[in-house]
Short mmCIF file of C-alpha atoms and ligand atoms in Angstrom, two decimals:
data_model
loop_
_atom_site.label_atom_id
_atom_site.label_comp_id
_atom_site.label_asym_id
_atom_site.label_seq_id
_atom_site.Cartn_x
_atom_site.Cartn_y
_atom_site.Cartn_z
CA MET Q 3 38.45 90.27 -96.31
CA HIS Q 4 37.36 92.47 -99.11
CA ASP Q 5 36.74 90.72 -102.44
CA GLU Q 6 39.99 92.75 -104.23
CA GLU Q 7 42.09 90.63 -101.64
CA THR Q 8 40.27 87.48 -102.09
CA HIS Q 9 40.71 87.83 -105.80
CA SER Q 10 44.31 88.57 -105.45
CA LEU Q 11 44.61 85.81 -103.33
CA ALA Q 12 43.88 83.55 -106.32
CA THR Q 13 46.02 81.02 -107.63
CA SER Q 14 47.42 80.74 -110.82
CA ARG Q 15 47.60 76.96 -110.78
CA THR Q 16 44.81 74.39 -110.03
CA ALA Q 17 44.81 71.85 -107.01
CA PRO Q 18 47.40 69.03 -107.23
CA ARG Q 19 45.94 65.60 -107.20
CA VAL Q 20 45.01 64.09 -103.88
CA ASP Q 21 44.57 60.57 -102.34
CA THR Q 22 42.78 61.79 -99.16
CA ILE Q 23 39.51 61.63 -100.24
CA GLU Q 24 36.64 59.27 -101.73
CA LEU Q 25 33.42 60.18 -103.18
CA VAL Q 26 31.16 56.96 -102.42
CA ARG Q 27 28.03 57.05 -104.67
CA ILE Q 28 24.69 57.24 -102.47
CA ASP Q 29 21.54 55.68 -103.02
CA PRO Q 30 18.98 58.12 -101.96
CA ALA Q 31 16.07 56.09 -102.32
CA GLY Q 32 17.39 52.65 -101.04
CA ALA Q 33 20.52 51.74 -98.91
CA ASP Q 34 21.37 55.34 -97.81
CA ARG Q 35 17.99 56.90 -97.43
CA GLU Q 36 18.09 56.98 -93.66
CA GLU Q 37 21.91 58.16 -93.54
CA LEU Q 38 20.84 61.13 -96.24
CA ILE Q 39 17.97 62.19 -94.08
CA ALA Q 40 19.62 62.08 -90.70
CA PHE Q 41 22.76 64.27 -92.06
CA MET Q 42 20.25 66.57 -94.10
CA THR Q 43 18.24 67.25 -90.97
CA GLY Q 44 21.17 66.95 -88.33
CA GLU Q 45 23.45 69.63 -89.63
CA VAL Q 46 22.74 73.59 -89.96
CA PHE Q 47 23.90 74.92 -93.45
CA PRO Q 48 24.09 78.82 -92.71
CA PHE Q 49 24.98 79.67 -96.09
CA HIS Q 50 22.36 77.90 -97.99
CA VAL Q 51 18.87 78.83 -99.23
CA GLY Q 52 17.46 76.03 -97.00
CA ILE Q 53 19.50 76.45 -93.67
CA ARG Q 54 17.62 73.86 -91.63
CA PRO Q 55 16.24 71.36 -94.06
CA THR Q 56 13.26 69.35 -92.49
CA ARG Q 57 12.57 65.80 -93.03
CA ALA Q 58 9.79 66.36 -94.99
CA GLN Q 59 11.73 68.50 -97.41
CA VAL Q 60 14.59 65.98 -97.91
CA GLU Q 61 11.91 63.24 -98.15
CA GLU Q 62 10.11 65.30 -101.05
CA GLY Q 63 13.69 65.70 -102.54
CA ILE Q 64 14.65 62.15 -102.86
CA ALA Q 65 11.11 61.58 -104.29
CA ALA Q 66 11.61 63.91 -106.80
CA GLY Q 67 15.23 62.72 -107.88
CA ARG Q 68 17.15 65.57 -106.47
CA PHE Q 69 19.59 63.53 -105.30
CA ARG Q 70 19.72 61.11 -108.14
CA ASP Q 71 18.25 61.49 -111.74
CA ASP Q 72 19.51 62.55 -114.94
CA ASP Q 73 20.38 65.88 -113.60
CA ASN Q 74 21.79 64.80 -110.21
CA ASP Q 75 24.16 62.52 -108.46
CA SER Q 76 25.03 62.50 -104.70
CA PHE Q 77 28.08 61.11 -102.93
CA TRP Q 78 29.32 60.52 -99.31
CA ILE Q 79 32.80 62.42 -98.76
CA ASP Q 80 35.01 59.85 -96.99
CA HIS Q 81 38.37 61.13 -95.65
CA VAL Q 82 41.20 58.16 -95.71
CA GLU Q 83 41.71 59.20 -91.59
CA HIS Q 84 38.65 60.72 -90.53
CA GLY Q 85 35.95 58.52 -92.28
CA ARG Q 86 32.66 59.99 -93.28
CA ILE Q 87 33.07 63.85 -93.54
CA GLY Q 88 30.14 65.43 -95.47
CA PHE Q 89 28.02 65.38 -98.63
CA PHE Q 90 28.44 66.21 -102.15
CA ARG Q 91 26.07 66.36 -104.92
CA LEU Q 92 26.41 67.05 -108.44
CA GLU Q 93 23.62 69.22 -110.28
CA GLU Q 94 22.56 69.90 -113.90
CA ILE Q 95 24.69 67.18 -115.09
CA SER Q 96 22.75 66.88 -118.36
CA ASP Q 97 23.32 70.66 -119.24
CA GLY Q 98 26.95 69.57 -119.83
CA ALA Q 99 28.72 72.06 -117.42
CA PRO Q 100 27.55 70.58 -113.67
CA LEU Q 101 27.22 72.54 -110.69
CA PHE Q 102 27.93 71.21 -107.08
CA ASP Q 103 26.51 71.20 -103.80
CA LEU Q 104 29.37 70.60 -101.00
CA ARG Q 105 28.39 69.90 -97.44
CA LEU Q 106 30.80 69.20 -94.78
CA ALA Q 107 29.75 67.92 -91.24
CA SER Q 108 29.70 70.79 -89.21
CA VAL Q 109 32.31 68.90 -87.05
CA TRP Q 110 34.62 68.52 -90.20
CA ARG Q 111 34.32 72.37 -91.03
CA GLY Q 112 37.21 75.04 -90.24
CA ARG Q 113 40.03 72.30 -90.78
CA GLY Q 114 41.17 72.66 -93.90
CA LEU Q 115 39.48 69.53 -95.53
CA ALA Q 116 37.40 71.20 -98.27
CA LYS Q 117 40.08 71.91 -100.77
CA ASP Q 118 40.99 68.07 -101.28
CA VAL Q 119 37.20 67.39 -101.43
CA LEU Q 120 37.09 69.96 -104.39
CA ALA Q 121 40.23 68.73 -106.00
CA THR Q 122 38.64 65.31 -105.97
CA ALA Q 123 35.34 66.55 -107.10
CA ALA Q 124 37.25 67.75 -110.36
CA ASP Q 125 39.13 64.73 -110.64
CA HIS Q 126 35.88 62.84 -110.60
CA VAL Q 127 33.83 65.06 -113.36
CA PHE Q 128 36.60 65.16 -115.83
CA THR Q 129 37.42 61.67 -115.45
CA THR Q 130 34.23 60.17 -115.68
CA MET Q 131 32.38 62.64 -117.76
CA PRO Q 132 34.37 62.97 -121.05
CA GLU Q 133 31.69 65.49 -122.55
CA VAL Q 134 32.21 67.93 -119.78
CA ASP Q 135 34.51 70.89 -120.25
CA ARG Q 136 33.31 73.00 -117.52
CA PHE Q 137 32.73 72.38 -113.62
CA GLU Q 138 30.91 75.28 -112.09
CA GLY Q 139 30.05 76.49 -108.55
CA GLN Q 140 27.94 79.06 -106.96
CA THR Q 141 28.21 80.32 -103.40
CA ARG Q 142 26.67 83.26 -101.23
CA GLU Q 143 29.19 86.51 -101.37
CA ASP Q 144 29.81 86.10 -97.57
CA ASN Q 145 31.14 82.56 -97.69
CA ARG Q 146 34.56 83.34 -97.22
CA ALA Q 147 35.84 79.94 -96.66
CA MET Q 148 34.19 78.43 -99.93
CA ARG Q 149 35.59 81.40 -101.87
CA ARG Q 150 38.94 80.57 -100.30
CA ILE Q 151 38.36 76.99 -101.46
CA PHE Q 152 37.84 78.02 -105.12
CA ASP Q 153 41.12 80.52 -105.19
CA ALA Q 154 42.92 77.80 -103.73
CA CYS Q 155 42.01 75.38 -106.16
CA GLY Q 156 42.39 77.30 -109.16
CA TRP Q 157 38.65 78.24 -109.99
CA VAL Q 158 38.17 81.37 -111.67
CA GLN Q 159 35.33 83.79 -110.41
CA GLU Q 160 33.30 84.53 -113.36
CA ALA Q 161 30.15 86.18 -112.60
CA TYR Q 162 28.65 88.24 -109.45
CA TYR Q 163 24.64 88.41 -109.23
CA ARG Q 164 23.82 91.03 -107.34
CA GLU Q 165 21.09 90.48 -104.59
CA GLY Q 166 21.00 86.95 -106.62
CA TRP Q 167 20.82 84.95 -103.54
CA PRO Q 168 17.20 84.86 -101.22
CA VAL Q 169 17.84 85.01 -97.65
CA GLU Q 170 14.97 83.87 -95.51
CA GLY Q 171 13.89 86.84 -93.31
CA SER Q 172 16.34 89.38 -94.70
CA GLU Q 173 17.49 91.30 -97.75
CA PRO Q 174 19.14 89.01 -100.49
CA LEU Q 175 22.87 88.63 -100.87
CA GLY Q 176 25.18 88.54 -103.86
CA SER Q 177 25.78 85.12 -105.59
CA VAL Q 178 29.10 84.61 -106.99
CA ALA Q 179 29.82 82.15 -109.68
CA TYR Q 180 32.99 80.05 -110.26
CA SER Q 181 34.33 77.56 -112.52
CA ILE Q 182 37.20 75.22 -113.65
CA LEU Q 183 37.69 74.32 -117.25
CA ARG Q 184 39.03 70.85 -118.14
CA ARG Q 185 41.95 72.34 -120.07
CA ASP Q 186 43.01 74.12 -116.90
CA TRP Q 187 42.28 70.65 -114.82
CA GLU Q 188 44.76 69.09 -117.45
CA THR Q 189 47.48 71.22 -117.59
CA GLY Q 190 47.64 72.62 -114.05
CA GLU Q 191 47.42 76.09 -115.34
CA VAL Q 192 44.96 78.44 -114.98
CA THR Q 193 43.14 80.32 -118.03
CA PRO Q 194 42.76 83.82 -116.94
CA LEU Q 195 39.36 85.68 -117.23
CA ARG Q 196 39.43 89.30 -119.37
CA TRP Q 197 36.61 91.26 -118.96
CA SER Q 198 37.12 93.22 -121.99
C1 COA C 15 31.94 75.66 -96.78
C2 COA C 15 33.00 74.64 -96.37
C3 COA C 15 32.99 73.82 -97.82
C4 COA C 15 34.51 75.11 -96.36
O1 COA C 15 35.28 74.30 -95.89
P1 COA C 15 36.18 74.13 -95.09
O2 COA C 15 37.13 73.05 -95.02
O3 COA C 15 35.23 74.19 -93.40
O4 COA C 15 37.13 75.11 -95.01
P2 COA C 15 38.00 76.04 -93.73
O5 COA C 15 37.36 76.78 -92.81
O6 COA C 15 39.14 75.06 -93.30
O7 COA C 15 38.58 77.31 -94.41
C5 COA C 15 39.14 77.21 -95.74
C6 COA C 15 39.93 78.80 -95.99
O8 COA C 15 39.25 79.80 -95.88
C7 COA C 15 39.60 80.67 -95.00
N1 COA C 15 38.56 80.99 -94.16
C8 COA C 15 37.41 80.57 -93.61
N2 COA C 15 36.74 81.61 -93.29
C9 COA C 15 36.88 82.57 -93.58
C10 COA C 15 36.41 83.85 -93.11
N3 COA C 15 35.52 84.24 -92.43
N4 COA C 15 37.24 84.86 -93.87
C11 COA C 15 38.11 84.68 -94.57
N5 COA C 15 38.65 83.50 -94.93
C12 COA C 15 38.20 82.45 -94.26
C13 COA C 15 40.38 79.60 -93.83
O9 COA C 15 41.19 80.35 -93.20
C14 COA C 15 41.10 78.65 -95.10
O10 COA C 15 42.13 79.29 -95.63
P3 COA C 15 43.54 78.87 -95.84
O11 COA C 15 43.04 77.50 -96.99
O12 COA C 15 44.31 79.72 -96.22
O13 COA C 15 44.02 78.09 -94.58
C15 COA C 15 32.58 73.99 -95.27
O14 COA C 15 32.57 74.83 -93.76
C16 COA C 15 30.94 73.52 -95.40
O15 COA C 15 30.82 72.79 -95.69
N6 COA C 15 30.38 74.54 -95.05
C17 COA C 15 28.94 74.31 -94.86
C18 COA C 15 28.15 74.09 -96.20
C19 COA C 15 28.61 75.30 -97.37
O16 COA C 15 28.56 76.48 -96.90
N7 COA C 15 29.09 74.87 -98.65
C20 COA C 15 29.50 75.88 -99.56
C21 COA C 15 28.29 75.81 -100.26
S1 COA C 15 28.86 75.06 -102.04
#
């Protein structure tokens, strides 16, 4: 699928509220530590900069606060029927426009579940963070499934960083940036982007 086609598939409405997904806050240095390490090291993340995180990297991330500190907060993604399906993290919270990291366990990928996760994440951010008016996401240009989900949820692509995504052992790829506005989340209407 070409970018123009992806763009033309963008919906003019944000995702409806769902009740299939619960975000369960993770205690990364305490009760959830081993499960978090097992999840991160037991999966492959083909579109992340670190495709196969090692135990040492995850432990270092926990110690550095990358799963919970003033800027980061992490959650298990629990599905009402399937149970625990993945991991979700908010990043750069103190900037006032958080980003996210979404990782379904491989067994739950390709089943159309992430759309409800992203809708629930927007509900969480705009409900619990009254100072936040923009919720942002970035992904690699060839992550078609993620980009399709952004479109389906009424997020708007705002940037395309050419060669902005480092790829281990290969040339860099593009990075694409999307966001949803609080206003759009409230009204269900997508504010269009005008380049000029
Ligand atoms: C990326 C991810 C969140 C997508 O969630 P998912 O629930 O597995 O998404 P699906 O595979 O069901 O695909 C969602 C949509 O994209 C479409 N799609 C999937 N792969 C595609 C491809 N290669 N080309 C075009 N469309 C594609 C699907 O057909 C589906 O469209 P539909 O809603 O019209 O049916 C999930 O696979 C994941 O966690 N991957 C690993 C981590 C990751 O890459 N996270 C994103 C970084 S922020």
